[in-house]
């Protein structure tokens, strides 16, 4: 099982932009996620096609189960 951190940002004029990080820190806190998202917003490292990053929407950690078939 692997974990994925999804950080969702609001876009101006409208929409959501998602940054996905594989294998986030095990004990990641809300404060750490918010600080990372603020740094991403302030540094302008991403240029979404549908707008500009204008705010923090949400962050979630998802557990994924991967089953190899071949």
Tab-separated table of N, CA, C and O in Angstrom:
chain	number	residue	atom	x	y	z
A	1	UNK	N	0.849	-1.171	0.000
A	1	UNK	CA	0.000	0.000	0.000
A	1	UNK	C	0.896	1.235	0.000
A	1	UNK	O	1.869	1.314	0.720
A	2	UNK	N	0.546	2.206	-0.823
A	2	UNK	CA	1.289	3.453	-0.865
A	2	UNK	C	0.356	4.613	-0.550
A	2	UNK	O	-0.856	4.506	-0.681
A	3	UNK	N	0.952	5.715	-0.141
A	3	UNK	CA	0.168	6.903	0.181
A	3	UNK	C	0.484	8.015	-0.809
A	3	UNK	O	1.610	8.116	-1.308
A	4	UNK	N	-0.521	8.846	-1.058
A	4	UNK	CA	-0.376	9.973	-1.969
A	4	UNK	C	-0.977	11.205	-1.312
A	4	UNK	O	-2.097	11.161	-0.794
A	5	UNK	N	-0.230	12.294	-1.324
A	5	UNK	CA	-0.716	13.586	-0.839
A	5	UNK	C	-1.225	14.372	-2.031
A	5	UNK	O	-0.511	14.526	-3.024
A	6	UNK	N	-2.473	14.820	-1.941
A	6	UNK	CA	-3.053	15.663	-2.995
A	6	UNK	C	-3.324	17.030	-2.398
A	6	UNK	O	-4.080	17.171	-1.440
A	7	UNK	N	-2.683	18.034	-2.982
A	7	UNK	CA	-2.857	19.422	-2.545
A	7	UNK	C	-3.656	20.145	-3.617
A	7	UNK	O	-3.223	20.246	-4.774
A	8	UNK	N	-4.839	20.622	-3.244
A	8	UNK	CA	-5.734	21.301	-4.178
A	8	UNK	C	-5.706	22.803	-3.936
A	8	UNK	O	-5.878	23.261	-2.804
A	9	UNK	N	-5.511	23.537	-5.029
A	9	UNK	CA	-5.460	24.994	-4.983
A	9	UNK	C	-6.615	25.569	-5.795
A	9	UNK	O	-7.000	24.989	-6.813
A	10	UNK	N	-7.146	26.700	-5.360
A	10	UNK	CA	-8.157	27.386	-6.156
A	10	UNK	C	-7.450	28.206	-7.225
A	10	UNK	O	-6.326	28.672	-7.038
A	11	UNK	N	-8.140	28.344	-8.355
A	11	UNK	CA	-7.604	29.117	-9.473
A	11	UNK	C	-8.439	30.361	-9.707
A	11	UNK	O	-9.637	30.364	-9.464
A	12	UNK	N	-7.792	31.386	-10.199
A	12	UNK	CA	-8.473	32.606	-10.615
A	12	UNK	C	-8.419	32.632	-12.128
A	12	UNK	O	-7.321	32.528	-12.683
A	13	UNK	N	-9.506	32.659	-12.882
A	13	UNK	CA	-10.818	33.068	-12.463
A	13	UNK	C	-11.635	31.977	-11.776
A	13	UNK	O	-12.457	32.268	-10.916
A	14	UNK	N	-11.472	30.690	-12.152
A	14	UNK	CA	-12.205	29.642	-11.445
A	14	UNK	C	-11.558	28.307	-11.741
A	14	UNK	O	-10.876	28.124	-12.741
A	15	UNK	N	-11.770	27.358	-10.845
A	15	UNK	CA	-11.255	26.018	-11.047
A	15	UNK	C	-10.376	25.563	-9.900
A	15	UNK	O	-10.160	26.297	-8.931
A	16	UNK	N	-9.879	24.341	-10.033
A	16	UNK	CA	-9.011	23.721	-9.035
A	16	UNK	C	-7.768	23.191	-9.746
A	16	UNK	O	-7.858	22.606	-10.833
A	17	UNK	N	-6.619	23.371	-9.119
A	17	UNK	CA	-5.349	22.848	-9.609
A	17	UNK	C	-4.800	21.927	-8.534
A	17	UNK	O	-4.748	22.291	-7.363
A	18	UNK	N	-4.417	20.695	-8.921
A	18	UNK	CA	-3.969	19.697	-7.953
A	18	UNK	C	-2.502	19.359	-8.158
A	18	UNK	O	-2.069	19.099	-9.285
A	19	UNK	N	-1.762	19.347	-7.052
A	19	UNK	CA	-0.375	18.882	-7.040
A	19	UNK	C	-0.370	17.589	-6.233
A	19	UNK	O	-0.870	17.551	-5.110
A	20	UNK	N	0.182	16.524	-6.804
A	20	UNK	CA	0.205	15.214	-6.170
A	20	UNK	C	1.636	14.840	-5.800
A	20	UNK	O	2.543	14.993	-6.616
A	21	UNK	N	1.808	14.359	-4.572
A	21	UNK	CA	3.127	13.949	-4.081
A	21	UNK	C	3.042	12.508	-3.606
A	21	UNK	O	2.238	12.189	-2.723
A	22	UNK	N	3.861	11.638	-4.181
A	22	UNK	CA	3.921	10.247	-3.743
A	22	UNK	C	4.699	10.136	-2.443
A	22	UNK	O	5.667	10.880	-2.222
A	23	UNK	N	4.308	9.210	-1.595
A	23	UNK	CA	5.006	8.872	-0.348
A	23	UNK	C	5.271	10.095	0.540
A	23	UNK	O	6.418	10.409	0.855
A	24	UNK	N	4.223	10.787	0.960
A	24	UNK	CA	4.436	11.936	1.848
A	24	UNK	C	4.946	11.476	3.215
A	24	UNK	O	4.817	10.305	3.582
A	25	UNK	N	5.501	12.405	3.945
A	25	UNK	CA	5.989	12.146	5.299
A	25	UNK	C	4.884	11.476	6.121
A	25	UNK	O	3.728	11.894	6.082
A	26	UNK	N	5.242	10.455	6.884
A	26	UNK	CA	4.269	9.649	7.630
A	26	UNK	C	3.455	10.493	8.608
A	26	UNK	O	2.243	10.345	8.709
A	27	UNK	N	4.091	11.375	9.321
A	27	UNK	CA	3.397	12.160	10.346
A	27	UNK	C	3.160	13.610	9.911
A	27	UNK	O	3.207	14.527	10.714
A	28	UNK	N	2.867	13.802	8.626
A	28	UNK	CA	2.616	15.141	8.091
A	28	UNK	C	1.441	15.787	8.822
A	28	UNK	O	0.386	15.177	8.981
A	29	UNK	N	1.646	17.026	9.252
A	29	UNK	CA	0.589	17.740	9.973
A	29	UNK	C	-0.118	18.730	9.060
A	29	UNK	O	0.385	19.080	7.989
A	30	UNK	N	-1.268	19.199	9.516
A	30	UNK	CA	-1.999	20.222	8.768
A	30	UNK	C	-1.144	21.467	8.603
A	30	UNK	O	-1.099	22.063	7.513
A	31	UNK	N	-0.461	21.868	9.655
A	31	UNK	CA	0.377	23.073	9.605
A	31	UNK	C	1.494	22.927	8.574
A	31	UNK	O	1.791	23.873	7.829
A	32	UNK	N	2.100	21.748	8.496
A	32	UNK	CA	3.173	21.521	7.522
A	32	UNK	C	2.634	21.529	6.094
A	32	UNK	O	3.251	22.099	5.191
A	33	UNK	N	1.479	20.913	5.889
A	33	UNK	CA	0.869	20.904	4.557
A	33	UNK	C	0.483	22.312	4.137
A	33	UNK	O	0.741	22.736	3.012
A	34	UNK	N	-0.096	23.071	5.060
A	34	UNK	CA	-0.491	24.449	4.759
A	34	UNK	C	0.729	25.305	4.439
A	34	UNK	O	0.719	26.114	3.501
A	35	UNK	N	1.825	25.113	5.188
A	35	UNK	CA	3.057	25.875	4.939
A	35	UNK	C	3.633	25.541	3.562
A	35	UNK	O	4.069	26.439	2.819
A	36	UNK	N	3.624	24.262	3.199
A	36	UNK	CA	4.122	23.851	1.887
A	36	UNK	C	3.266	24.443	0.767
A	36	UNK	O	3.786	24.938	-0.239
A	37	UNK	N	1.955	24.422	0.970
A	37	UNK	CA	1.053	24.966	-0.044
A	37	UNK	C	1.215	26.475	-0.183
A	37	UNK	O	1.176	27.016	-1.289
A	38	UNK	N	1.430	27.153	0.929
A	38	UNK	CA	1.668	28.602	0.889
A	38	UNK	C	2.954	28.903	0.128
A	38	UNK	O	2.994	29.828	-0.701
A	39	UNK	N	3.993	28.109	0.366
A	39	UNK	CA	5.256	28.298	-0.342
A	39	UNK	C	5.069	28.085	-1.839
A	39	UNK	O	5.593	28.864	-2.649
A	40	UNK	N	4.320	27.056	-2.211
A	40	UNK	CA	4.044	26.804	-3.629
A	40	UNK	C	3.322	27.995	-4.247
A	40	UNK	O	3.669	28.457	-5.338
A	41	UNK	N	2.308	28.515	-3.550
A	41	UNK	CA	1.552	29.665	-4.068
A	41	UNK	C	2.449	30.886	-4.243
A	41	UNK	O	2.414	31.557	-5.267
A	42	UNK	N	3.254	31.184	-3.224
A	42	UNK	CA	4.063	32.401	-3.229
A	42	UNK	C	5.234	32.338	-4.211
A	42	UNK	O	5.686	33.379	-4.688
A	43	UNK	N	5.715	31.137	-4.516
A	43	UNK	CA	6.878	31.011	-5.400
A	43	UNK	C	6.514	30.968	-6.885
A	43	UNK	O	7.403	31.078	-7.732
A	44	UNK	N	5.232	30.792	-7.191
A	44	UNK	CA	4.774	30.740	-8.582
A	44	UNK	C	5.527	29.708	-9.414
A	44	UNK	O	5.885	29.966	-10.566
A	45	UNK	N	5.777	28.519	-8.848
A	45	UNK	CA	6.514	27.493	-9.575
A	45	UNK	C	5.650	26.760	-10.600
A	45	UNK	O	6.179	26.087	-11.478
A	46	UNK	N	4.330	26.868	-10.498
A	46	UNK	CA	3.424	26.233	-11.444
A	46	UNK	C	2.654	27.300	-12.212
A	46	UNK	O	2.297	28.336	-11.659
A	47	UNK	N	2.383	26.997	-13.486
A	47	UNK	CA	1.600	27.892	-14.331
A	47	UNK	C	0.439	27.125	-14.953
A	47	UNK	O	0.514	26.700	-16.110
A	48	UNK	N	-0.636	26.930	-14.202
A	48	UNK	CA	-1.780	26.193	-14.755
A	48	UNK	C	-2.335	26.892	-15.992
A	48	UNK	O	-2.366	28.126	-16.057
A	49	UNK	N	-2.763	26.112	-16.975
A	49	UNK	CA	-3.296	26.670	-18.216
A	49	UNK	C	-4.616	27.402	-18.016
A	49	UNK	O	-4.937	28.315	-18.754
A	50	UNK	N	-5.389	26.989	-17.000
A	50	UNK	CA	-6.740	27.538	-16.849
A	50	UNK	C	-6.836	28.687	-15.847
A	50	UNK	O	-7.928	29.052	-15.438
A	51	UNK	N	-5.709	29.265	-15.428
A	51	UNK	CA	-5.769	30.400	-14.513
A	51	UNK	C	-4.518	30.504	-13.675
A	51	UNK	O	-3.516	29.840	-13.938
A	52	UNK	N	-4.591	31.330	-12.646
A	52	UNK	CA	-3.476	31.482	-11.726
A	52	UNK	C	-3.897	30.972	-10.349
A	52	UNK	O	-5.054	31.105	-9.955
A	53	UNK	N	-2.949	30.397	-9.618
A	53	UNK	CA	-3.245	29.886	-8.285
A	53	UNK	C	-3.566	31.065	-7.376
A	53	UNK	O	-2.781	32.004	-7.261
A	54	UNK	N	-4.731	31.011	-6.737
A	54	UNK	CA	-5.176	32.140	-5.922
A	54	UNK	C	-5.414	31.792	-4.462
A	54	UNK	O	-5.589	32.687	-3.642
A	55	UNK	N	-5.436	30.498	-4.116
A	55	UNK	CA	-5.691	30.143	-2.727
A	55	UNK	C	-5.570	28.658	-2.479
A	55	UNK	O	-5.398	27.858	-3.397
A	56	UNK	N	-5.650	28.304	-1.199
A	56	UNK	CA	-5.606	26.908	-0.772
A	56	UNK	C	-7.038	26.393	-0.675
A	56	UNK	O	-7.884	27.020	-0.049
A	57	UNK	N	-7.289	25.255	-1.313
A	57	UNK	CA	-8.609	24.641	-1.240
A	57	UNK	C	-8.617	23.514	-0.208
A	57	UNK	O	-9.368	23.557	0.757
A	58	UNK	N	-7.773	22.498	-0.403
A	58	UNK	CA	-7.755	21.358	0.514
A	58	UNK	C	-6.486	20.540	0.311
A	58	UNK	O	-5.776	20.702	-0.674
A	59	UNK	N	-6.239	19.640	1.258
A	59	UNK	CA	-5.150	18.671	1.136
A	59	UNK	C	-5.635	17.356	1.738
A	59	UNK	O	-6.257	17.356	2.800
A	60	UNK	N	-5.362	16.269	1.041
A	60	UNK	CA	-5.768	14.953	1.520
A	60	UNK	C	-4.633	13.955	1.315
A	60	UNK	O	-3.822	14.102	0.407
A	61	UNK	N	-4.608	12.949	2.174
A	61	UNK	CA	-3.702	11.822	1.984
A	61	UNK	C	-4.571	10.619	1.674
A	61	UNK	O	-5.507	10.301	2.409
A	62	UNK	N	-4.261	9.948	0.578
A	62	UNK	CA	-5.006	8.792	0.108
A	62	UNK	C	-4.129	7.557	0.185
A	62	UNK	O	-2.969	7.600	-0.233
A	63	UNK	N	-4.670	6.460	0.696
A	63	UNK	CA	-3.978	5.176	0.687
A	63	UNK	C	-4.337	4.466	-0.597
A	63	UNK	O	-5.525	4.334	-0.923
A	64	UNK	N	-3.326	3.990	-1.317
A	64	UNK	CA	-3.573	3.284	-2.558
A	64	UNK	C	-3.082	1.846	-2.433
A	64	UNK	O	-1.979	1.595	-1.953
A	65	UNK	N	-3.883	0.927	-2.916
A	65	UNK	CA	-3.478	-0.459	-2.999
A	65	UNK	C	-3.165	-0.757	-4.451
A	65	UNK	O	-3.997	-0.536	-5.334
A	66	UNK	N	-1.966	-1.236	-4.701
A	66	UNK	CA	-1.537	-1.534	-6.065
A	66	UNK	C	-1.418	-3.046	-6.221
A	66	UNK	O	-0.759	-3.715	-5.429
A	67	UNK	N	-2.072	-3.571	-7.252
A	67	UNK	CA	-2.021	-4.995	-7.534
A	67	UNK	C	-1.389	-5.193	-8.912
A	67	UNK	O	-1.943	-4.748	-9.931
A	68	UNK	N	-0.232	-5.830	-8.942
A	68	UNK	CA	0.415	-6.129	-10.218
A	68	UNK	C	-0.308	-7.289	-10.888
A	68	UNK	O	-0.562	-8.326	-10.262
A	69	UNK	N	-0.632	-7.133	-12.144
A	69	UNK	CA	-1.309	-8.182	-12.892
A	69	UNK	C	-0.339	-8.971	-13.755
A	69	UNK	O	-0.523	-10.158	-13.974
A	70	UNK	N	0.671	-8.317	-14.245
A	70	UNK	CA	1.654	-8.999	-15.105
A	70	UNK	C	3.047	-8.657	-14.622
A	70	UNK	O	3.363	-7.547	-14.319
